[in-house]
Tab-separated table of C-alpha atoms in Angstrom:
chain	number	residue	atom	x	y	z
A	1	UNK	CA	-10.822	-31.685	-6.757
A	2	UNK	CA	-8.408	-30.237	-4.128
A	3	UNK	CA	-10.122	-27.168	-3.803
A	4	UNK	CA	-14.154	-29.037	-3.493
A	5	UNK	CA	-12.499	-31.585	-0.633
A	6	UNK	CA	-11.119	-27.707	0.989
A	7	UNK	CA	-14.207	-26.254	0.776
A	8	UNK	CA	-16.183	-29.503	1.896
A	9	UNK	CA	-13.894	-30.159	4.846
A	10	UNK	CA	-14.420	-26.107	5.731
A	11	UNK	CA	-17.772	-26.283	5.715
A	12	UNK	CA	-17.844	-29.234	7.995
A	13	UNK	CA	-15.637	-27.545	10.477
A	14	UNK	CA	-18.247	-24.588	10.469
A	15	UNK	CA	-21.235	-26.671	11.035
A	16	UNK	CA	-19.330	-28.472	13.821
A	17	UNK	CA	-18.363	-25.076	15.601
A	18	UNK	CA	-22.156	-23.537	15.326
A	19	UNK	CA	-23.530	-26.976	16.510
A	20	UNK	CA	-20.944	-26.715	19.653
A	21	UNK	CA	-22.155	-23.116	20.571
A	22	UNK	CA	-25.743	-23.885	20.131
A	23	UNK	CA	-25.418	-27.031	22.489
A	24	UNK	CA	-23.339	-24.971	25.212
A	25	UNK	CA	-26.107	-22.746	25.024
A	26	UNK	CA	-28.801	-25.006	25.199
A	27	UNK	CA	-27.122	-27.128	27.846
A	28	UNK	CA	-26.200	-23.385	29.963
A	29	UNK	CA	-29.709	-21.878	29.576
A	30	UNK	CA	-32.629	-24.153	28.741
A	31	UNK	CA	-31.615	-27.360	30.392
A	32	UNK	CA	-32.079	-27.437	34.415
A	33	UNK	CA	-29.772	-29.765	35.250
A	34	UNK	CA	-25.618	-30.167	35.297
A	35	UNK	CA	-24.356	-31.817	32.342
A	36	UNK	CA	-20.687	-32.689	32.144
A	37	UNK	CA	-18.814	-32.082	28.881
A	38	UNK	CA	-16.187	-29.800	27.037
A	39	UNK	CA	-18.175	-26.235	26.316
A	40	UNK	CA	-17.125	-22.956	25.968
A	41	UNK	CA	-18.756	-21.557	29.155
A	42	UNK	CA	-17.379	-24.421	31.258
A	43	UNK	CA	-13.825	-23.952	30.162
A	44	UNK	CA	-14.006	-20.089	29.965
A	45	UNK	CA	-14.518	-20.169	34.085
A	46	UNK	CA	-12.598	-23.253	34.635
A	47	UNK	CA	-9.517	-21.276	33.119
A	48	UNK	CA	-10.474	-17.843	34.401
A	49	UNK	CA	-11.208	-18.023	38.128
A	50	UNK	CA	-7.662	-19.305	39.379
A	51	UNK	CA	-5.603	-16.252	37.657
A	52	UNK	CA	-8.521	-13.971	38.328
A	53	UNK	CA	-8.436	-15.306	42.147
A	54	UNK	CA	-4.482	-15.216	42.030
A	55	UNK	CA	-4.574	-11.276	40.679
A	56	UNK	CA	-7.222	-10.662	43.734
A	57	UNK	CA	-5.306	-12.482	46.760
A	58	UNK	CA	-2.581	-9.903	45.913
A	59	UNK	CA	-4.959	-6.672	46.665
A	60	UNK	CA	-5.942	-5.777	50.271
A	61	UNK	CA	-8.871	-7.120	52.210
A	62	UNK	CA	-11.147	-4.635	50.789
A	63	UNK	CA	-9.799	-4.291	47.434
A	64	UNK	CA	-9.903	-8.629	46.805
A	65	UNK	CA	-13.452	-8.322	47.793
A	66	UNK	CA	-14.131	-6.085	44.941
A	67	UNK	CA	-11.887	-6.912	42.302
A	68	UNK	CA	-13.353	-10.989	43.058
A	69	UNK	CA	-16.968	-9.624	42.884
A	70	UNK	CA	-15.979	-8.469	39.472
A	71	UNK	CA	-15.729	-11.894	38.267
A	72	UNK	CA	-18.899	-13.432	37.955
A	73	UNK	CA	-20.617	-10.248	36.053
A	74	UNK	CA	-17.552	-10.330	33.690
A	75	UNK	CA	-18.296	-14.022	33.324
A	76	UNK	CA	-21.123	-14.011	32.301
A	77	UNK	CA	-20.715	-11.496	29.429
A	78	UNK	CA	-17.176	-13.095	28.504
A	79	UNK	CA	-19.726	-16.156	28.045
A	80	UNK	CA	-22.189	-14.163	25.921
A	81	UNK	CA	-19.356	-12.925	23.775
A	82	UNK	CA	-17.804	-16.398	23.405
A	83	UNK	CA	-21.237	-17.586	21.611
A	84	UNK	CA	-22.116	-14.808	19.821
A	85	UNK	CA	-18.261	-14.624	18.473
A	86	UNK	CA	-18.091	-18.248	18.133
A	87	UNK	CA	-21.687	-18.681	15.862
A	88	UNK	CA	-20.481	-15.778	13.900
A	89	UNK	CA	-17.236	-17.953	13.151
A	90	UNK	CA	-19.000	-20.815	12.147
A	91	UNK	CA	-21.157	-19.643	9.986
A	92	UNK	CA	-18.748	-17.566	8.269
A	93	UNK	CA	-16.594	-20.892	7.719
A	94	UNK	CA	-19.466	-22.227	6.546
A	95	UNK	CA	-19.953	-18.788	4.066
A	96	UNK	CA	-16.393	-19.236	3.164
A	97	UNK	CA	-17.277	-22.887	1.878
A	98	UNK	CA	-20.133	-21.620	-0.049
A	99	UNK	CA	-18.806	-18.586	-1.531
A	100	UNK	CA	-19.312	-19.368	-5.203
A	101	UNK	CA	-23.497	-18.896	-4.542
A	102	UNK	CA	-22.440	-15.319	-2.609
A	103	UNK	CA	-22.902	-12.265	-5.213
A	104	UNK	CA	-20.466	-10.507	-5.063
A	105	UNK	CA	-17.914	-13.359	-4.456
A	106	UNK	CA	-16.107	-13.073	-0.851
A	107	UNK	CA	-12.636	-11.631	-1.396
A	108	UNK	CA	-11.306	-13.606	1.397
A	109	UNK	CA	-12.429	-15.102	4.648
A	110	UNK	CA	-12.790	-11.618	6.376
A	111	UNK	CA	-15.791	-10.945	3.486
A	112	UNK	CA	-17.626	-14.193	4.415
A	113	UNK	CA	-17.443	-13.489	8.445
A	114	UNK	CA	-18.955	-9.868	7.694
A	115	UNK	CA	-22.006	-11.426	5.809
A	116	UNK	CA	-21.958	-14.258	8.704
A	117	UNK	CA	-22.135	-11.293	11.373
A	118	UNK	CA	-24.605	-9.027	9.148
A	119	UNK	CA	-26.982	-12.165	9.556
A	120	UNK	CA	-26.545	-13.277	12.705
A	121	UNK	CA	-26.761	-9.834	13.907
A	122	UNK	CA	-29.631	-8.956	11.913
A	123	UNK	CA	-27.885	-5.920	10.264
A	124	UNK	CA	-29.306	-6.629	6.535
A	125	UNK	CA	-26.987	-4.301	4.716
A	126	UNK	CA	-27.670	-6.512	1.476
A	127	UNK	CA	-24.220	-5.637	0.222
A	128	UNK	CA	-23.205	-9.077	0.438
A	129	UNK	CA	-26.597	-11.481	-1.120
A	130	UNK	CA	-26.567	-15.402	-0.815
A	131	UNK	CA	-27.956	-16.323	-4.482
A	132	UNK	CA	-27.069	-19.964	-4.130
A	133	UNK	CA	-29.874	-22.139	-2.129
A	134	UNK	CA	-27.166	-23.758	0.230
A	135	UNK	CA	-25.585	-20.518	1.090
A	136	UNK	CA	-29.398	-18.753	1.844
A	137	UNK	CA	-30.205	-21.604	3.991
A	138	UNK	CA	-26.980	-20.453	6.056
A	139	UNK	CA	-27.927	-17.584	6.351
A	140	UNK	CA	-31.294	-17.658	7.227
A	141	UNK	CA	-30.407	-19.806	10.291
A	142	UNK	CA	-27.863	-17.513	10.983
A	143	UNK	CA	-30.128	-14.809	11.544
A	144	UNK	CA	-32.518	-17.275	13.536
A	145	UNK	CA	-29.507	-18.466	15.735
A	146	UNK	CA	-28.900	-15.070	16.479
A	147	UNK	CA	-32.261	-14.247	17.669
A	148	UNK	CA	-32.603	-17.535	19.636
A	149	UNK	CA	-29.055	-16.788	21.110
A	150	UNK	CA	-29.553	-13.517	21.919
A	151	UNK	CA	-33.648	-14.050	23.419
A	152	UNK	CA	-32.080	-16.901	25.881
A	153	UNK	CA	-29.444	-14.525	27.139
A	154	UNK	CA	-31.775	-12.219	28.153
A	155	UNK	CA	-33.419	-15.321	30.264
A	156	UNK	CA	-30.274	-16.551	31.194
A	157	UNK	CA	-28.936	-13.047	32.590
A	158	UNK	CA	-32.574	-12.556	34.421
A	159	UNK	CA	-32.678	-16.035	35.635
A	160	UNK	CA	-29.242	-15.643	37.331
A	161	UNK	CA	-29.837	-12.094	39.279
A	162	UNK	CA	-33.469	-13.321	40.444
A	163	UNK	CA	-31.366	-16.902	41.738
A	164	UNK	CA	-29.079	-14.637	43.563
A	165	UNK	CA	-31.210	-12.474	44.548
A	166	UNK	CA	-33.327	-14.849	46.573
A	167	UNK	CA	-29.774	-16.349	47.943
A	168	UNK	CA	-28.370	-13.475	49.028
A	169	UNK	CA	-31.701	-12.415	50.797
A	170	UNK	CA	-31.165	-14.941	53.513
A	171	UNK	CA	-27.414	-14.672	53.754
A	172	UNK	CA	-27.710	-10.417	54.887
A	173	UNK	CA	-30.417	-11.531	57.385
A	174	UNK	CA	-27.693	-13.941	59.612
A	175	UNK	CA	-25.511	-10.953	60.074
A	176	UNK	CA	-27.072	-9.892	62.991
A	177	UNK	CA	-27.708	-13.350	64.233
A	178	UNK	CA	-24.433	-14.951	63.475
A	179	UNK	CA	-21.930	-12.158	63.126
A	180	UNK	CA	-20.257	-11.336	59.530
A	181	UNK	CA	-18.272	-13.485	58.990
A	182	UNK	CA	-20.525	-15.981	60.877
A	183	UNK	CA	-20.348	-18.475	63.184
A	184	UNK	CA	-22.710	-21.406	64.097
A	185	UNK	CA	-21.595	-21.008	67.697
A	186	UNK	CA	-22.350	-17.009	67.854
A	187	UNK	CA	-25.582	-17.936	66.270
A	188	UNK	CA	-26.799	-20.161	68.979
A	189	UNK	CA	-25.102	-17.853	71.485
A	190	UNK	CA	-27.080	-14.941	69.957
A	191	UNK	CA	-30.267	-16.701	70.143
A	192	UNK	CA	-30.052	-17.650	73.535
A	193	UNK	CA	-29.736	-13.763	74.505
A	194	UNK	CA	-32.236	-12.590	72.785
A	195	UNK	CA	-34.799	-15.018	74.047
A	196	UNK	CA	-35.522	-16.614	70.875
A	197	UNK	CA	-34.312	-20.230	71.097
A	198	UNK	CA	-37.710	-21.528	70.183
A	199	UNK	CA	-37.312	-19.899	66.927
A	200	UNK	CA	-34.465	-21.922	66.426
A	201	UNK	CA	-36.585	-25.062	64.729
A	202	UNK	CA	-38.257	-22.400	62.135
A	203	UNK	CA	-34.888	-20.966	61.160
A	204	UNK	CA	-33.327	-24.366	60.629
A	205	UNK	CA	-36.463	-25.084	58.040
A	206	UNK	CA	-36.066	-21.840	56.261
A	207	UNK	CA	-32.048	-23.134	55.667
A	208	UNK	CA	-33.147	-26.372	54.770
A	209	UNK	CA	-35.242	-24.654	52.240
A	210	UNK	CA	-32.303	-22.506	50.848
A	211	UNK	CA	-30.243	-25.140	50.720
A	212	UNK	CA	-32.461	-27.235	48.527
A	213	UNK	CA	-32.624	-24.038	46.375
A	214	UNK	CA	-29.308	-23.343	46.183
A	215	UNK	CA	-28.794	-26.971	45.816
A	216	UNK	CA	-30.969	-27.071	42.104
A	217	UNK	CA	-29.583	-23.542	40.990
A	218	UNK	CA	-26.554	-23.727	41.188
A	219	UNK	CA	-25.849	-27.199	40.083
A	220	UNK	CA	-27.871	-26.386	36.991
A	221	UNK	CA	-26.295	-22.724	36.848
A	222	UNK	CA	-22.140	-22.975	38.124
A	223	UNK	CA	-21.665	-19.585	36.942
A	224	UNK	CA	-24.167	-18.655	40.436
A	225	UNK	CA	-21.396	-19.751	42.259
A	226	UNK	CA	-18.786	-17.426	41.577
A	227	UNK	CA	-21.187	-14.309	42.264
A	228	UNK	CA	-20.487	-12.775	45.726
A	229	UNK	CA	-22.168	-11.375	48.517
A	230	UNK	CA	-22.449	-7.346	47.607
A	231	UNK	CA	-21.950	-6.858	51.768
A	232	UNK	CA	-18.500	-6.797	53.579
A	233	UNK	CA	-17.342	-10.626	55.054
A	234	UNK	CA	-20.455	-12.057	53.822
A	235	UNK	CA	-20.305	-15.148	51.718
A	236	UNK	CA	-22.941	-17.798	50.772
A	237	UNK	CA	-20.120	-20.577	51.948
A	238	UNK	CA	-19.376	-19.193	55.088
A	239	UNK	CA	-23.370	-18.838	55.766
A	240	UNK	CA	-24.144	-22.598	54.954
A	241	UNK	CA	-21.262	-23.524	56.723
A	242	UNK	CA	-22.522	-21.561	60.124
A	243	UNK	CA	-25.664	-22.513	59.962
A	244	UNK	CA	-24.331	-26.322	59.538
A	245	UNK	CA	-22.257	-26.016	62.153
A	246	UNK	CA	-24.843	-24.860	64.933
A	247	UNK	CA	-27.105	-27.556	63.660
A	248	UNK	CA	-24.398	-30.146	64.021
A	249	UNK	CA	-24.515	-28.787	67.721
A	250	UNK	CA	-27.748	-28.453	68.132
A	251	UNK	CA	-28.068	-32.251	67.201
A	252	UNK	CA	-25.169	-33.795	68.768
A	253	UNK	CA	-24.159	-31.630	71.859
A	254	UNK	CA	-27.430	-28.766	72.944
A	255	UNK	CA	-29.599	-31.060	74.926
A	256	UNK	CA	-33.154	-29.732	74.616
A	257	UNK	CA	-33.171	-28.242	71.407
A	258	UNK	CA	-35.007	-28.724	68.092
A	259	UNK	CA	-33.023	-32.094	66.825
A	260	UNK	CA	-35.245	-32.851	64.365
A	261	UNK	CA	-34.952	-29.912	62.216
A	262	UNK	CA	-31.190	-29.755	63.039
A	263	UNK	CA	-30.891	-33.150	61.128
A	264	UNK	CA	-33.340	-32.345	58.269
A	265	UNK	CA	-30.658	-28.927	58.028
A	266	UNK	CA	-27.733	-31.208	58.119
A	267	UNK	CA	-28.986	-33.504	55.520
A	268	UNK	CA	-29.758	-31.117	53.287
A	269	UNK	CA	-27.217	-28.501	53.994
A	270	UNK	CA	-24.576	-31.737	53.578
A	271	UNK	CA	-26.504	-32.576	50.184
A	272	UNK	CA	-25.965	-29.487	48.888
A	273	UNK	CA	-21.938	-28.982	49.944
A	274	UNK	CA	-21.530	-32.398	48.792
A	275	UNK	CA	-22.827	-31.737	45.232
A	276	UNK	CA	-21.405	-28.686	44.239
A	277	UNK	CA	-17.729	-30.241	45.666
A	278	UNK	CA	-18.238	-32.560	43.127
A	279	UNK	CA	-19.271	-30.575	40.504
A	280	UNK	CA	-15.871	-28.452	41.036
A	281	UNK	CA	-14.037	-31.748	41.275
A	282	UNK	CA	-12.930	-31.528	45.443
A	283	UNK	CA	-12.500	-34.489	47.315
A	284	UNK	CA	-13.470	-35.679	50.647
A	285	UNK	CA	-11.610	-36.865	53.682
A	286	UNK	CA	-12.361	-37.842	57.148
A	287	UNK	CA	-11.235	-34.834	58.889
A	288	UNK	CA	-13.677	-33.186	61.420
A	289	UNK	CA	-12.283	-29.709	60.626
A	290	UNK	CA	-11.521	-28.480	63.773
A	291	UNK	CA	-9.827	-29.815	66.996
A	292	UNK	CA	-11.104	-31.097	70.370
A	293	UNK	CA	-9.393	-27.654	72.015
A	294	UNK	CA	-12.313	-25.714	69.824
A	295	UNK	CA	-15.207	-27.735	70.263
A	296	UNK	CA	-14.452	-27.642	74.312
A	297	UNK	CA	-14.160	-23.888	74.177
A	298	UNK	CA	-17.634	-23.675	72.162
A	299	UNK	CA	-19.092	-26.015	74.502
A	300	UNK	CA	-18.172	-23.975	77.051
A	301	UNK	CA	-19.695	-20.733	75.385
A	302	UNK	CA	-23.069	-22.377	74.927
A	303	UNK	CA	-23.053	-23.236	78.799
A	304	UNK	CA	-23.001	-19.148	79.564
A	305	UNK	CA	-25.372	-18.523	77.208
A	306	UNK	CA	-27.624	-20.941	79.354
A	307	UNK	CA	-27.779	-24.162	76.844
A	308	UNK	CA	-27.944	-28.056	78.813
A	309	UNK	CA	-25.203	-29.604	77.435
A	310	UNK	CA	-25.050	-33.942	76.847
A	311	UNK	CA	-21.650	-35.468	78.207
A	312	UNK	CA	-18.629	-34.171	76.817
A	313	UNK	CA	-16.433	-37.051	75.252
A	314	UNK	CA	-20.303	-38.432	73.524
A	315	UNK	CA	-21.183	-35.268	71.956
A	316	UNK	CA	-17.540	-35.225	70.795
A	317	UNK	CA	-17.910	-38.297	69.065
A	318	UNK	CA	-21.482	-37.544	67.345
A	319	UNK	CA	-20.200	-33.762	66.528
A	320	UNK	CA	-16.523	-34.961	64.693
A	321	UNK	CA	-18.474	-38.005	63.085
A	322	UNK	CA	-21.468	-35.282	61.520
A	323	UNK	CA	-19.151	-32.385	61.173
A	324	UNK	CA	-16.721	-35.100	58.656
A	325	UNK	CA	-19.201	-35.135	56.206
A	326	UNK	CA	-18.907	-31.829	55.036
A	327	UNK	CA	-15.740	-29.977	56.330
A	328	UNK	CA	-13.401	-31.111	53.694
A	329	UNK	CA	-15.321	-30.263	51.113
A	330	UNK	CA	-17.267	-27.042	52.767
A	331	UNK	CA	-13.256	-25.268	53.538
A	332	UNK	CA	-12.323	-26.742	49.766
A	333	UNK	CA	-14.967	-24.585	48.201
A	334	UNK	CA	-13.960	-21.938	50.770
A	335	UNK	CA	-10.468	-21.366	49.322
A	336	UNK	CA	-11.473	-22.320	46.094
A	337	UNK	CA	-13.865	-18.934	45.778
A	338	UNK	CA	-11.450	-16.849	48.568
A	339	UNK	CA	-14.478	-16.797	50.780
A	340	UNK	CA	-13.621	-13.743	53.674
A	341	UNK	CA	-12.303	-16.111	56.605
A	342	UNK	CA	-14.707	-17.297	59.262
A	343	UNK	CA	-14.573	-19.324	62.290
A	344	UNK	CA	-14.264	-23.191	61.654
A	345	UNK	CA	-14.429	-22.500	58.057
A	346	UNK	CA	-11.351	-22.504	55.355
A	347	UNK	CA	-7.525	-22.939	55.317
A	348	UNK	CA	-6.669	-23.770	58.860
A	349	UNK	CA	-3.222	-24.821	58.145
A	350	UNK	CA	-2.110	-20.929	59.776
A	351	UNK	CA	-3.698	-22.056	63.050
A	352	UNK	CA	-2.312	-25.395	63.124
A	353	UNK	CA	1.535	-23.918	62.491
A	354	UNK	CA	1.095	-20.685	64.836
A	355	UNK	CA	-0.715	-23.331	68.147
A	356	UNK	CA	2.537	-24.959	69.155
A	357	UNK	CA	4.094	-21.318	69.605
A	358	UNK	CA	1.202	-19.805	71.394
């Protein structure tokens, strides 16, 4: 009687491990949108990232950027392991249960997990036959799991690279516009030289347009998140921040410029900051970010570089009251992924020690 309830309360433990891996994959790969819960993937990078990003903070400048870029692609197949390693455990408690219809009869649990593996894997040794018609349903939807698991990885990997991929693509192209690491004041500095300020309404759409991208990926995909720029002081933070912060400008201080698609930029750029904060559990504050000294000196920047300018202590106001809705957040994920430091964005708490020396 003992021994049935054992077996009984083994197989039950099986089944509940294979149904956990199959939703974590289901919820990862064929679901497009974030759902919250305890799975596998979500608590392998949860766990991961902050030793990985302490053991990379204690390398140089070059070497963090490359040992952190190591991260995500590890990820991802720490995350294929995980399933494959955790439906091969459940079904081979499950085995283990029914190991009176196996011929020959599992010698111990390592027996039943070979079999389990064999059929999830497809091997089909047939050293180890379910005769029973419990144990051959097992493993026939072992060896379907397997397939199923292993078919949406390949989706899963290609449906990440193309995602970043198309981010990236945009990010490289604001080097030259913005500087690497970039800055929304270079950018409207650089576009002012080079004659192309009535461009400026056309690049805001095509951000509003990653952002919205970015936005839906990477909510549905976190694992996006922690893949890096493959170019020196280049991150996908850093670049929405810039680009927020010149259209914060453009719409509160540049008088002349293209407001309306600096708002539809803000909204959108704010959307997405906002979310994926959230999602990584970072709170907001009312803190503009950066101090009056800054804005004054950037003001003054875009006034050489030939911009009309709206009164100073009004654009102040508008700029600190925009710019609040995403700092906090925008410099949270900034540490959080060790973006390379970039004007206005990340830990400022160095500046605000070293100013009342300087």
């Amino acid at each position: 009687m003992m021994a049935a309830m054992g077996e009984v309360m083994e197989g039950a433990l099986g089944v509940g491990v294979v149904l956990w891996v199959l939703n974590d994959i289901f919820q990862s790969v064929v679901v497009p949108r974030p759902t919250p819960g305890l799975r596998p993937s979500t608590v392998i990078a949860r766990a991961g990232w902050p030793l990985w990003r302490a053991l990379g903070l204690r390398r140089t400048a070059v070497a963090r950027d490359r040992f952190l870029g190591q991260f995500a692609s590890l990820l991802v197949v720490g995350i294929l392991g995980v399933w494959i390693a955790g439906l091969i455990l459940g079904y081979g408690l499950v085995l283990h249960a029914l190991r009176a219809q196996l011929h020959p009869t599992p010698v111990g649990f390592g027996d039943a997990l070979y079999l389990a593996a064999a059929s999830l894997l497809t091997v089909g040794f047939g050293d180890v036959v379910a005769a029973g018609p419990a144990a051959r349903v097992a493993a026939i939807l072992a060896a379907a799991s397997g397939l199923g698991a292993v078919a949406l990885s390949i989706s899963f990997i290609f449906s990440l690279f193309a995602s970043f991929q198309r981010r990236e693509a945009l990010v490289v192209t604001l080097d030259e516009r913005a500087g690497a690491p970039p800055s929304g004041v270079q950018l409207l500095e650089t576009m002012a030289h080079e004659g192309l300020r009535d461009d400026l309404g056309g690049l805001f759409s095509d951000w509003e347009r990653w952002s919205g991208e970015v936005l839906d990926t990477h909510v549905s995909y976190p694992v996006l998140a922690y893949f890096r720029s493959t170019h020196d002081n280049e991150s996908w933070v850093s670049a929405i921040g810039a680009m927020l912060d010149a259209a914060t400008l453009v719409a509160t201080t540049v008088d002349g410029g293209p407001r309306g698609s600096a708002r539809m930029l803000w909204s959108a750029g704010d959307h997405l900051v906002e979310d994926l904060a959230r999602s990584f559990g970072f709170a907001a504050t009312e803190d503009v970010g950066i101090e009056r000294a800054e804005f004054d000196a950037a003001r003054a920047r875009l006034a050489r570089a030939g911009y009309r300018l709206r009164e100073a202590d009004a654009s102040w106001s508008a700029f600190g009251e925009m710019r609040a809705a995403y700092a906090t957040r925008l410099n949270a994920l900034a540490r959080h992924f060790a973006t390379p430091p970039s004007p206005w964005v990340g830990d400022r708490s160095v500046l605000r020690i070293a100013r009342p020396h300087a």
